[in-house]
Short mmCIF file of C-alpha atoms in Angstrom, two decimals:
data_model
loop_
_atom_site.label_atom_id
_atom_site.label_comp_id
_atom_site.label_asym_id
_atom_site.label_seq_id
_atom_site.Cartn_x
_atom_site.Cartn_y
_atom_site.Cartn_z
CA MET A 289 51.78 -45.77 5.95
CA THR A 290 51.57 -42.75 3.67
CA THR A 291 48.22 -41.87 2.06
CA THR A 292 48.16 -39.91 -1.20
CA HIS A 293 45.12 -37.67 -1.75
CA ASP A 294 44.10 -36.70 -5.28
CA ALA A 295 43.73 -33.02 -6.05
CA PRO A 296 40.13 -31.78 -6.50
CA VAL A 297 38.81 -31.91 -10.05
CA VAL A 298 37.61 -28.29 -9.76
CA THR A 299 39.51 -25.79 -7.66
CA THR A 300 37.73 -23.05 -5.74
CA GLU A 301 40.99 -21.38 -4.81
CA MET A 302 41.15 -17.62 -5.43
CA THR A 303 44.09 -17.55 -7.83
CA LYS A 304 45.87 -14.35 -8.79
CA ASP A 305 44.35 -14.42 -12.29
CA LEU A 306 40.84 -14.87 -10.90
CA ASP A 307 41.40 -12.11 -8.37
CA GLU A 308 42.47 -9.72 -11.13
CA PHE A 309 39.49 -10.77 -13.26
CA LEU A 310 37.03 -10.06 -10.44
CA ASP A 311 38.61 -6.64 -9.82
CA ALA A 312 38.27 -5.86 -13.52
CA VAL A 313 34.63 -6.99 -13.59
CA TRP A 314 33.83 -4.80 -10.60
CA GLY A 315 35.49 -1.84 -12.33
CA LYS A 316 33.37 -2.40 -15.44
CA LEU A 317 30.18 -2.67 -13.39
CA LYS A 318 30.92 0.51 -11.44
CA THR A 319 31.62 2.45 -14.63
CA HIS A 320 28.43 1.11 -16.21
CA TRP A 321 26.40 2.14 -13.15
CA ASP A 322 27.90 5.63 -13.03
CA GLU A 323 27.23 6.14 -16.74
CA ASN A 324 23.49 5.87 -16.07
CA ASN A 325 23.65 9.46 -14.80
CA ASP A 326 25.36 10.76 -17.94
CA ASP A 327 22.94 12.87 -20.02
CA ASP A 328 24.63 11.73 -23.23
CA GLN A 329 24.39 8.02 -22.41
CA LYS A 330 21.96 6.02 -24.54
CA VAL A 331 19.28 3.95 -22.82
CA ILE A 332 19.06 1.41 -25.63
CA ASP A 333 21.34 0.54 -28.51
CA ILE A 334 19.47 -1.33 -31.24
CA VAL A 335 21.76 -3.47 -33.38
CA ASN A 336 21.38 -6.59 -35.48
CA PRO A 337 21.58 -9.90 -33.59
CA GLU A 338 24.72 -10.77 -35.56
CA VAL A 339 26.54 -7.80 -33.99
CA ILE A 340 25.69 -9.04 -30.49
CA GLN A 341 26.62 -12.60 -31.39
CA GLU A 342 30.10 -11.39 -32.40
CA ALA A 343 30.65 -8.89 -29.59
CA VAL A 344 29.65 -11.25 -26.79
CA LYS A 345 30.81 -14.46 -28.47
CA ILE A 346 27.42 -16.00 -27.65
CA GLN A 347 28.33 -19.41 -29.03
CA CYS A 348 29.85 -21.63 -26.33
CA ASP A 349 32.90 -23.58 -27.46
CA ASP A 350 32.98 -26.26 -24.80
CA SER A 351 36.06 -28.03 -26.16
CA GLU A 352 38.47 -25.84 -24.21
CA GLU A 353 38.61 -23.17 -21.50
CA THR A 354 38.24 -19.49 -22.29
CA SER A 355 40.84 -17.10 -20.90
CA TYR A 356 39.86 -14.49 -18.32
CA THR A 357 40.85 -11.82 -20.85
CA ASP A 358 38.36 -13.13 -23.40
CA MET A 359 35.69 -13.59 -20.73
CA LEU A 360 36.10 -9.92 -19.78
CA LYS A 361 35.64 -8.91 -23.43
CA SER A 362 32.42 -10.94 -23.57
CA LEU A 363 31.12 -9.26 -20.43
CA GLU A 364 31.95 -5.85 -21.90
CA GLY A 365 29.70 -6.78 -24.82
CA VAL A 366 26.94 -7.88 -22.43
CA LEU A 367 26.98 -4.50 -20.71
CA LYS A 368 27.27 -2.51 -23.95
CA TYR A 369 24.26 -4.07 -25.66
CA SER A 370 21.98 -4.59 -22.66
CA VAL A 371 19.18 -2.07 -22.15
CA ARG A 372 20.02 0.34 -19.32
CA THR A 373 16.94 -0.26 -17.19
CA SER A 374 18.33 1.91 -14.36
CA HIS A 375 18.73 4.95 -16.63
CA PRO A 376 16.42 7.89 -15.73
CA ARG A 377 14.98 7.85 -19.25
CA PHE A 378 14.03 4.16 -19.20
CA MET A 379 10.23 4.54 -19.05
CA ASN A 380 9.32 1.47 -21.05
CA MET A 381 8.30 -1.17 -18.51
CA LEU A 382 6.68 -1.45 -15.09
CA TYR A 383 10.12 -2.00 -13.54
CA GLY A 384 13.23 0.15 -13.71
CA CYS A 385 15.94 2.03 -11.81
CA THR A 386 16.93 -0.62 -9.36
CA ASP A 387 18.73 0.30 -6.14
CA ILE A 388 22.36 -0.45 -5.35
CA MET A 389 21.50 -1.81 -1.88
CA GLY A 390 19.10 -4.25 -3.50
CA ILE A 391 21.88 -5.35 -5.84
CA VAL A 392 24.11 -5.96 -2.81
CA GLY A 393 21.34 -8.14 -1.36
CA GLU A 394 21.12 -10.14 -4.60
CA VAL A 395 24.89 -10.66 -4.66
CA VAL A 396 24.98 -11.86 -1.05
CA ALA A 397 22.02 -14.22 -1.57
CA THR A 398 23.65 -15.73 -4.67
CA PHE A 399 27.02 -15.95 -2.91
CA CYS A 400 25.45 -17.95 -0.06
CA ASN A 401 23.79 -20.20 -2.68
CA THR A 402 21.22 -21.83 -0.45
CA ASN A 403 17.67 -23.08 -0.81
CA ILE A 404 14.91 -21.67 1.35
CA HIS A 405 12.72 -24.68 2.11
CA THR A 406 13.89 -25.59 5.64
CA TYR A 407 15.18 -23.58 8.57
CA GLU A 408 18.07 -26.01 8.99
CA VAL A 409 19.62 -25.28 5.59
CA SER A 410 18.62 -21.61 5.50
CA PRO A 411 18.20 -20.24 9.04
CA VAL A 412 18.99 -16.57 8.38
CA PHE A 413 16.93 -16.25 5.21
CA THR A 414 13.98 -18.13 6.71
CA LEU A 415 13.73 -15.61 9.54
CA MET A 416 14.30 -12.79 7.06
CA GLU A 417 11.49 -13.89 4.75
CA ASN A 418 9.08 -14.16 7.68
CA GLU A 419 10.03 -10.66 8.82
CA VAL A 420 9.54 -9.10 5.40
CA ILE A 421 6.20 -10.87 4.87
CA GLU A 422 5.01 -9.61 8.24
CA LYS A 423 5.93 -6.05 7.21
CA LEU A 424 4.18 -6.31 3.83
CA CYS A 425 1.04 -7.75 5.46
CA LYS A 426 1.03 -4.78 7.81
CA TYR A 427 1.16 -2.36 4.86
CA VAL A 428 -1.82 -4.14 3.24
CA GLY A 429 -3.77 -4.18 6.51
CA TYR A 430 -3.64 -7.93 7.20
CA THR A 431 -3.44 -8.58 10.95
CA ASN A 432 -3.22 -12.38 10.74
CA GLY A 433 -1.58 -12.64 7.35
CA ASP A 434 0.92 -14.94 5.75
CA GLY A 435 2.75 -15.19 2.44
CA VAL A 436 5.53 -16.67 0.38
CA PHE A 437 7.97 -15.30 -2.19
CA ALA A 438 7.56 -16.73 -5.69
CA PRO A 439 9.20 -16.36 -9.12
CA GLY A 440 7.20 -13.43 -10.51
CA GLY A 441 3.79 -11.82 -10.26
CA SER A 442 2.23 -14.25 -12.73
CA PHE A 443 3.16 -17.16 -10.48
CA CYS A 444 1.76 -15.29 -7.46
CA ASN A 445 -1.58 -14.77 -9.23
CA MET A 446 -1.67 -18.49 -9.91
CA TYR A 447 -1.16 -19.10 -6.18
CA GLY A 448 -4.20 -16.91 -5.54
CA MET A 449 -6.27 -18.92 -8.01
CA LEU A 450 -5.11 -22.22 -6.53
CA MET A 451 -6.02 -21.14 -2.99
CA ALA A 452 -9.40 -19.95 -4.25
CA ARG A 453 -10.06 -23.32 -5.88
CA ASN A 454 -8.97 -25.15 -2.74
CA LYS A 455 -11.25 -23.04 -0.57
CA LYS A 456 -14.31 -23.62 -2.78
CA CYS A 457 -13.69 -27.27 -3.57
CA PRO A 458 -11.00 -28.76 -1.28
CA ASP A 459 -11.72 -32.27 -2.56
CA ILE A 460 -10.34 -31.39 -6.01
CA ARG A 461 -6.81 -31.43 -4.59
CA MET A 462 -6.95 -35.18 -4.08
CA GLU A 463 -9.88 -36.41 -6.15
CA GLY A 464 -9.93 -34.20 -9.24
CA PHE A 465 -12.78 -32.10 -10.61
CA GLY A 466 -15.47 -34.78 -10.71
CA GLY A 467 -17.50 -32.99 -13.37
CA LYS A 468 -17.47 -29.56 -11.72
CA THR A 469 -17.07 -26.47 -13.94
CA LEU A 470 -15.34 -23.75 -11.92
CA VAL A 471 -15.52 -20.17 -13.15
CA ALA A 472 -13.26 -17.21 -12.33
CA PHE A 473 -14.10 -13.57 -13.01
CA THR A 474 -11.66 -10.81 -13.86
CA SER A 475 -11.43 -7.44 -15.53
CA LYS A 476 -11.12 -7.38 -19.31
CA GLU A 477 -7.99 -5.28 -18.76
CA CYS A 478 -6.38 -7.74 -16.35
CA HIS A 479 -2.94 -9.27 -16.75
CA TYR A 480 -2.83 -12.33 -19.01
CA SER A 481 -1.50 -14.47 -16.15
CA VAL A 482 -5.09 -15.02 -15.01
CA GLN A 483 -5.83 -16.94 -18.20
CA LYS A 484 -2.55 -18.81 -17.87
CA GLY A 485 -3.44 -19.61 -14.28
CA ALA A 486 -6.74 -21.11 -15.42
CA ASN A 487 -4.75 -23.47 -17.61
CA LEU A 488 -2.37 -24.33 -14.77
CA ILE A 489 -5.02 -25.11 -12.14
CA GLY A 490 -7.10 -27.05 -14.64
CA ILE A 491 -10.34 -25.04 -14.87
CA GLY A 492 -9.78 -24.16 -18.54
CA MET A 493 -9.16 -20.73 -20.00
CA LYS A 494 -12.69 -20.55 -21.40
CA ASN A 495 -13.92 -20.50 -17.79
CA VAL A 496 -12.28 -17.14 -17.09
CA VAL A 497 -15.01 -14.55 -17.62
CA GLY A 498 -13.80 -11.10 -18.65
CA VAL A 499 -15.87 -8.35 -17.04
CA ALA A 500 -16.39 -5.03 -18.83
CA CYS A 501 -14.45 -1.96 -17.67
CA ASN A 502 -15.26 1.75 -17.59
CA ASP A 503 -13.36 4.36 -19.60
CA ILE A 504 -10.48 4.55 -17.12
CA GLY A 505 -10.00 0.78 -16.99
CA GLN A 506 -11.82 -0.21 -13.78
CA MET A 507 -13.92 -3.36 -13.63
CA ILE A 508 -17.60 -2.40 -13.42
CA PRO A 509 -19.09 -4.02 -10.26
CA SER A 510 -22.64 -4.22 -11.65
CA GLU A 511 -21.31 -6.06 -14.72
CA LEU A 512 -19.44 -8.44 -12.42
CA GLU A 513 -22.63 -9.35 -10.58
CA ILE A 514 -24.49 -9.91 -13.84
CA ALA A 515 -21.69 -12.26 -14.99
CA ILE A 516 -21.83 -14.23 -11.72
CA GLU A 517 -25.60 -14.62 -11.93
CA LYS A 518 -25.32 -15.82 -15.52
CA SER A 519 -22.74 -18.42 -14.54
CA LEU A 520 -24.95 -19.70 -11.71
CA SER A 521 -27.96 -19.93 -14.04
CA GLU A 522 -25.87 -22.16 -16.32
CA GLY A 523 -25.17 -24.60 -13.48
CA LYS A 524 -21.52 -23.62 -13.14
CA THR A 525 -19.57 -22.98 -9.93
CA PRO A 526 -18.17 -19.46 -9.51
CA PHE A 527 -15.20 -19.60 -7.15
CA MET A 528 -13.17 -16.39 -7.33
CA VAL A 529 -12.85 -12.81 -8.52
CA ASN A 530 -9.52 -11.36 -9.58
CA SER A 531 -9.39 -7.59 -9.14
CA THR A 532 -6.49 -5.35 -10.07
CA ALA A 533 -4.45 -2.65 -8.37
CA GLY A 534 -2.63 -1.05 -11.27
CA THR A 535 -3.57 -2.57 -14.62
CA THR A 536 -0.71 -3.13 -17.04
CA VAL A 537 -1.83 -0.65 -19.69
CA LYS A 538 -3.77 2.13 -17.96
CA GLY A 539 -2.64 1.63 -14.36
CA SER A 540 -6.23 1.41 -13.11
CA PHE A 541 -7.34 0.44 -9.60
CA ASP A 542 -10.61 -1.42 -9.17
CA ASP A 543 -13.22 -0.45 -6.55
CA PHE A 544 -12.13 -2.99 -3.93
CA ASN A 545 -14.94 -2.34 -1.46
CA ALA A 546 -17.60 -2.83 -4.12
CA ILE A 547 -15.96 -6.03 -5.35
CA ALA A 548 -15.49 -7.33 -1.80
CA ASP A 549 -19.20 -6.80 -1.12
CA ILE A 550 -20.06 -8.93 -4.16
CA CYS A 551 -17.56 -11.63 -3.20
CA GLU A 552 -19.04 -11.84 0.30
CA LYS A 553 -22.57 -12.01 -1.12
CA TYR A 554 -21.72 -14.99 -3.34
CA SER A 555 -19.06 -16.60 -1.08
CA LEU A 556 -16.26 -16.07 -3.61
CA TRP A 557 -12.54 -15.76 -2.98
CA MET A 558 -11.24 -12.26 -3.73
CA HIS A 559 -7.72 -11.93 -5.08
CA VAL A 560 -6.02 -8.63 -5.90
CA ASP A 561 -3.33 -8.50 -8.55
CA ALA A 562 -1.30 -5.65 -7.07
CA ALA A 563 1.91 -6.70 -8.80
CA TRP A 564 2.29 -3.20 -10.25
CA GLY A 565 0.16 -1.06 -7.96
CA GLY A 566 0.99 -2.62 -4.59
CA SER A 567 3.86 -0.20 -4.06
CA VAL A 568 1.39 2.68 -3.75
CA LEU A 569 0.66 1.26 -0.28
CA MET A 570 4.00 2.79 0.77
CA SER A 571 2.62 6.31 0.29
CA GLU A 572 0.00 7.48 2.77
CA LYS A 573 -0.84 10.30 0.36
CA ARG A 574 -2.33 7.75 -2.08
CA GLU A 575 -4.47 5.74 0.34
CA TYR A 576 -7.56 6.65 -1.69
CA LEU A 577 -6.41 4.26 -4.43
CA THR A 578 -6.43 1.16 -2.21
CA LYS A 579 -9.53 1.59 -0.01
CA GLY A 580 -10.91 -1.83 0.81
CA ILE A 581 -7.87 -3.75 -0.40
CA SER A 582 -7.41 -5.41 3.03
CA ARG A 583 -10.75 -7.19 2.50
CA ALA A 584 -9.17 -9.36 -0.21
CA ASP A 585 -8.37 -12.98 0.68
CA SER A 586 -5.04 -12.85 -1.16
CA LEU A 587 -2.85 -10.34 -2.93
CA THR A 588 0.07 -10.34 -5.36
CA TRP A 589 2.82 -7.72 -4.92
CA ASP A 590 5.97 -7.22 -7.01
CA PRO A 591 8.49 -5.08 -5.09
CA HIS A 592 10.73 -5.33 -8.18
CA LYS A 593 8.32 -2.97 -9.90
CA GLY A 594 7.34 0.17 -7.99
CA MET A 595 9.84 -0.27 -5.15
CA GLY A 596 12.93 -0.67 -7.31
CA VAL A 597 14.06 -3.99 -5.85
CA PRO A 598 16.16 -5.99 -8.36
CA ILE A 599 14.23 -8.50 -10.48
CA GLN A 600 12.82 -10.79 -9.39
CA CYS A 601 11.10 -10.03 -6.11
CA SER A 602 7.46 -11.10 -5.95
CA VAL A 603 5.25 -12.21 -3.09
CA VAL A 604 1.74 -13.56 -2.63
CA LEU A 605 0.11 -12.55 0.66
CA THR A 606 -2.94 -14.05 2.36
CA LYS A 607 -5.34 -12.44 4.81
CA ASN A 608 -5.38 -15.54 7.00
CA LYS A 609 -2.63 -17.89 8.05
CA GLY A 610 -2.94 -21.47 6.96
CA GLU A 611 -4.32 -20.95 3.44
CA LEU A 612 -1.01 -21.67 1.71
CA ILE A 613 -0.33 -24.75 3.84
CA ALA A 614 -3.85 -26.09 3.31
CA CYS A 615 -3.42 -25.72 -0.42
CA ASN A 616 0.18 -26.81 -1.01
CA GLN A 617 1.37 -29.03 1.85
CA PHE A 618 2.67 -32.45 0.90
CA LYS A 619 4.81 -33.39 3.94
CA ALA A 620 7.61 -34.97 1.91
CA GLU A 621 9.18 -37.28 4.49
CA TYR A 622 12.71 -37.06 3.14
CA LEU A 623 12.72 -33.29 3.65
CA PHE A 624 10.13 -32.38 6.29
CA LYS A 625 10.78 -34.91 9.05
CA ASP A 626 8.15 -33.72 11.53
CA ALA A 627 6.34 -37.08 11.81
CA ASN A 628 9.56 -38.99 12.35
CA LEU A 629 10.76 -36.53 15.00
CA GLU A 630 7.41 -36.67 16.79
CA LYS A 631 7.73 -40.46 17.07
CA ILE A 632 11.22 -40.17 18.59
CA VAL A 633 10.06 -37.54 21.08
CA ALA A 634 7.05 -39.69 22.03
CA ARG A 635 9.29 -42.69 22.77
CA GLY A 636 11.35 -40.64 25.23
CA GLY A 637 14.85 -41.58 26.28
CA GLU A 638 18.18 -39.91 25.70
CA GLU A 639 17.53 -39.23 22.02
CA ALA A 640 14.28 -37.39 22.70
CA ASP A 641 15.94 -34.11 23.65
CA ASN A 642 17.82 -33.83 20.35
CA ALA A 643 14.70 -34.73 18.40
CA ALA A 644 12.67 -32.17 20.34
CA ALA A 645 15.21 -29.45 19.54
CA GLU A 646 15.07 -30.29 15.84
CA LEU A 647 11.28 -30.49 15.93
CA ALA A 648 11.10 -27.01 17.46
CA GLU A 649 12.98 -25.65 14.45
CA LYS A 650 10.56 -27.27 11.99
CA LYS A 651 7.85 -24.71 12.75
CA TYR A 652 9.97 -22.17 10.85
CA ASP A 653 10.17 -24.29 7.67
CA LEU A 654 8.71 -22.48 4.65
CA GLY A 655 8.86 -25.24 2.05
CA ASP A 656 5.37 -26.69 2.47
CA LYS A 657 3.76 -23.28 1.85
CA SER A 658 5.36 -23.20 -1.58
CA LEU A 659 4.72 -25.11 -4.80
CA GLN A 660 8.48 -25.12 -5.32
CA CYS A 661 11.11 -27.19 -3.62
CA GLY A 662 14.13 -25.32 -4.94
CA ARG A 663 13.52 -21.61 -4.29
CA HIS A 664 15.89 -18.65 -4.67
CA VAL A 665 16.32 -16.22 -1.76
CA ASP A 666 14.43 -13.15 -3.02
CA SER A 667 13.61 -11.65 0.38
CA LEU A 668 17.15 -10.45 1.20
CA LYS A 669 17.22 -7.69 -1.42
CA LEU A 670 13.94 -6.25 -0.13
CA TRP A 671 14.96 -6.73 3.50
CA ILE A 672 18.23 -4.88 2.98
CA MET A 673 16.45 -1.92 1.36
CA LEU A 674 13.80 -1.74 4.09
CA LYS A 675 16.52 -2.01 6.72
CA LYS A 676 18.74 0.67 5.15
CA TYR A 677 16.16 3.24 4.04
CA GLY A 678 12.94 2.63 5.92
CA LYS A 679 9.49 3.19 4.47
CA ARG A 680 10.03 6.85 3.52
CA TYR A 681 12.40 6.00 0.65
CA PHE A 682 9.67 3.98 -1.06
CA SER A 683 7.06 6.65 -0.42
CA ASN A 684 9.35 9.29 -1.95
CA ARG A 685 9.94 7.06 -4.94
CA VAL A 686 6.22 6.70 -5.58
CA GLU A 687 5.63 10.42 -5.18
CA ASN A 688 8.47 11.24 -7.58
CA GLY A 689 6.59 9.22 -10.17
CA PHE A 690 3.39 11.20 -9.59
CA ARG A 691 5.28 14.51 -9.86
CA ASN A 692 6.78 13.51 -13.20
CA ARG A 693 3.45 12.24 -14.49
CA ASP A 694 1.66 15.46 -13.52
CA HIS A 695 4.43 17.56 -15.06
CA MET A 696 4.01 15.75 -18.37
CA ILE A 697 0.22 16.19 -18.31
CA LYS A 698 0.69 19.92 -17.68
CA LYS A 699 3.19 20.28 -20.54
CA MET A 700 0.94 18.37 -22.95
CA ALA A 701 -2.04 20.53 -22.00
CA GLU A 702 -0.13 23.54 -23.37
CA HIS A 703 -0.36 21.97 -26.85
CA PRO A 704 -3.86 20.42 -27.18
CA GLU A 705 -3.48 20.21 -30.94
CA MET A 706 -0.49 17.86 -30.50
CA PHE A 707 -1.38 15.71 -27.50
CA LYS A 708 -4.52 13.95 -26.32
CA LEU A 709 -4.99 11.67 -23.30
CA VAL A 710 -6.50 8.24 -23.89
CA SER A 711 -8.03 8.39 -20.39
CA GLU A 712 -7.44 10.17 -17.11
CA PRO A 713 -4.64 8.33 -15.31
CA MET A 714 -5.03 6.87 -11.83
CA TYR A 715 -1.44 5.77 -11.35
CA LEU A 716 1.99 6.08 -12.97
CA ASN A 717 0.99 4.95 -16.48
CA LEU A 718 0.24 7.80 -18.88
CA CYS A 719 -1.60 6.79 -22.05
CA PHE A 720 -1.71 9.44 -24.76
CA TRP A 721 -1.63 10.15 -28.47
CA TYR A 722 0.65 12.45 -30.35
CA VAL A 723 -1.31 13.95 -33.25
CA PRO A 724 1.02 14.52 -36.23
CA PRO A 725 0.52 17.59 -38.45
CA SER A 726 -1.03 15.48 -41.22
CA CYS A 727 -3.85 14.41 -38.86
CA ARG A 728 -4.81 17.68 -37.23
CA SER A 729 -7.24 18.82 -39.92
CA LEU A 730 -8.94 15.44 -40.20
CA PRO A 731 -12.24 14.83 -38.35
CA GLU A 732 -11.94 13.17 -34.90
CA GLY A 733 -12.77 9.49 -35.15
CA SER A 734 -12.52 9.29 -38.91
CA PRO A 735 -10.98 6.10 -40.31
CA GLU A 736 -8.25 8.08 -42.09
CA ARG A 737 -7.25 9.94 -38.91
CA LYS A 738 -7.28 6.73 -36.90
CA GLN A 739 -5.06 4.98 -39.45
CA LYS A 740 -2.57 7.88 -39.59
CA GLN A 741 -2.38 8.11 -35.79
CA ASP A 742 -1.97 4.36 -35.51
CA MET A 743 1.01 4.41 -37.88
CA ALA A 744 2.47 7.62 -36.44
CA VAL A 745 2.77 6.29 -32.88
CA GLN A 746 4.53 3.12 -34.01
CA SER A 747 6.84 5.08 -36.35
CA ILE A 748 7.78 7.69 -33.73
CA ARG A 749 8.42 5.04 -31.14
CA ARG A 750 10.71 3.10 -33.46
CA SER A 751 12.63 6.31 -34.22
CA LEU A 752 12.99 6.95 -30.48
CA CYS A 753 14.38 3.43 -30.00
CA GLU A 754 16.86 3.82 -32.85
CA GLU A 755 18.05 7.14 -31.46
CA GLY A 756 18.24 5.51 -28.03
CA ILE A 757 18.18 8.52 -25.70
CA VAL A 758 14.67 7.91 -24.36
CA TYR A 759 12.86 4.59 -24.20
CA ILE A 760 9.08 4.30 -23.86
CA ASN A 761 6.47 1.81 -24.97
CA TYR A 762 3.36 2.02 -27.09
CA GLN A 763 0.14 0.03 -26.89
CA PRO A 764 -2.49 -1.35 -29.19
CA GLN A 765 -5.75 -1.86 -27.26
CA GLY A 766 -9.02 -2.96 -28.77
CA GLU A 767 -10.29 -0.64 -31.49
CA LEU A 768 -8.21 2.33 -30.33
CA PRO A 769 -5.36 3.64 -32.46
CA ASN A 770 -1.89 2.86 -31.07
CA PHE A 771 -0.98 5.13 -28.17
CA PHE A 772 2.13 5.91 -26.12
CA ARG A 773 2.45 4.57 -22.57
CA PRO A 774 5.44 5.87 -20.60
CA ILE A 775 5.82 4.56 -17.04
CA PHE A 776 7.00 6.95 -14.30
CA ASN A 777 8.68 4.45 -12.03
CA SER A 778 12.30 5.61 -11.77
CA ALA A 779 13.65 7.21 -8.62
CA SER A 780 16.15 9.16 -10.73
CA THR A 781 13.83 10.53 -13.45
CA THR A 782 13.35 14.31 -13.30
CA THR A 783 11.14 16.82 -15.10
CA LYS A 784 14.13 17.55 -17.34
CA ASP A 785 13.90 13.97 -18.64
CA ILE A 786 10.17 14.42 -19.24
CA ASP A 787 10.78 17.60 -21.22
CA LEU A 788 13.34 15.79 -23.36
CA LEU A 789 10.87 12.96 -24.03
CA LEU A 790 8.24 15.40 -25.29
CA GLU A 791 10.79 17.27 -27.36
CA ARG A 792 11.97 14.08 -29.09
CA ILE A 793 8.39 12.92 -29.79
CA CYS A 794 7.67 16.27 -31.43
CA PHE A 795 10.96 16.16 -33.34
CA PHE A 796 10.15 12.86 -35.02
CA GLY A 797 6.40 13.44 -35.16
CA ASP A 798 6.59 16.77 -36.96
CA LYS A 799 8.26 15.00 -39.88
CA LEU A 800 5.21 12.81 -40.47
#
């Protein structure tokens, strides 16, 4: 009897046309990457959305297939109009200049297309994530630490808040708040994810108390203690303090020892948002910035920022093993079959050996530490960079940022009438004003001078974006006039790029 098998609905066969398309895509990507080192290459190309819509053919016509030729044209448009975040003169965000080995890791992880909840379905990446977490804990100073990769630093901060809540009031996990009012404390210059986290874990955003900072952006410990005492006097339940290693605007590092002392005094969980500043731990020369950080109960770290790992690569670390499991474990029977396997092993017999072997693998499962079930493999791109380069690469990258920052400060100091620092920098953020000619004769602090400076910074920055050869950000903060905030985070940025940035600011600013 002859059986006829239907052809698959979707073919995964590598046809000649597909092979040629992939070769062409690789050629485009390689050219795009190489162009990042071209001095004449723009970082950003600002165009109207309609131009991008047409170039990329954003609208999806799902009534018929698109040819590989047309798909290649769309991808050319994607590359042309995307910001070149790996360009040496991309100084706009806390991330930038990713590494080609990290990109290889991302490609391999996506190619394997697996989830990372159980060892059985993801054996290699499970072991890899454990190895990388162990390394990161060592850099922090955790000797019995643990951790899990998560989709971004904001999510990691929310993990810290959830663990803090669980430690203070473990009954909330199953029973709800029962009338308790939990209060978290954080710097007034913290990342907004702390407020979002308050919403997520149910304490309410009004119960996040912002603590005053000094002139360089550090939380003031004495003000923190006053805020805690006030909360206690109101019958509320303080449960955690969020401190920061590298604030978003000024790049400030809190006094971790002073904050840890207060947390121990009041039995509060201490979390450190080191999403931006964690990478300074790779440089022994900068140990002074992170003294006392190992006293924190948990810590957020984004290797996709200061370490140049492709986005996204974020991890939350804990000082003690078991905190993530205690907070997040659900023991979903259909996925984590420990209880069922234990029953089979207990009964004995021929089947017990197989069950015992499977049960032994379950200790590697990562899924119950995480709030997610489906979770992308983000550890491979960091693992491959650590494996290829070692720690020194990351240390050199951090120190390159400090050299460029210090060079810019030195150059600005040669023209005090043009440039003024907002505050002394601690890290790789440099906040400063350019003072246009029309402002220089006006009294410091006068409303007219403030208004002119405020408008000048925004105007110069927009002109820089439209020109496209350097790309930095500017900040409004409180009552201060707008100020520039370049970030020195690129491994490929040189002092020549810094000189060009200053020259272009002066070029546009002198016209005002």
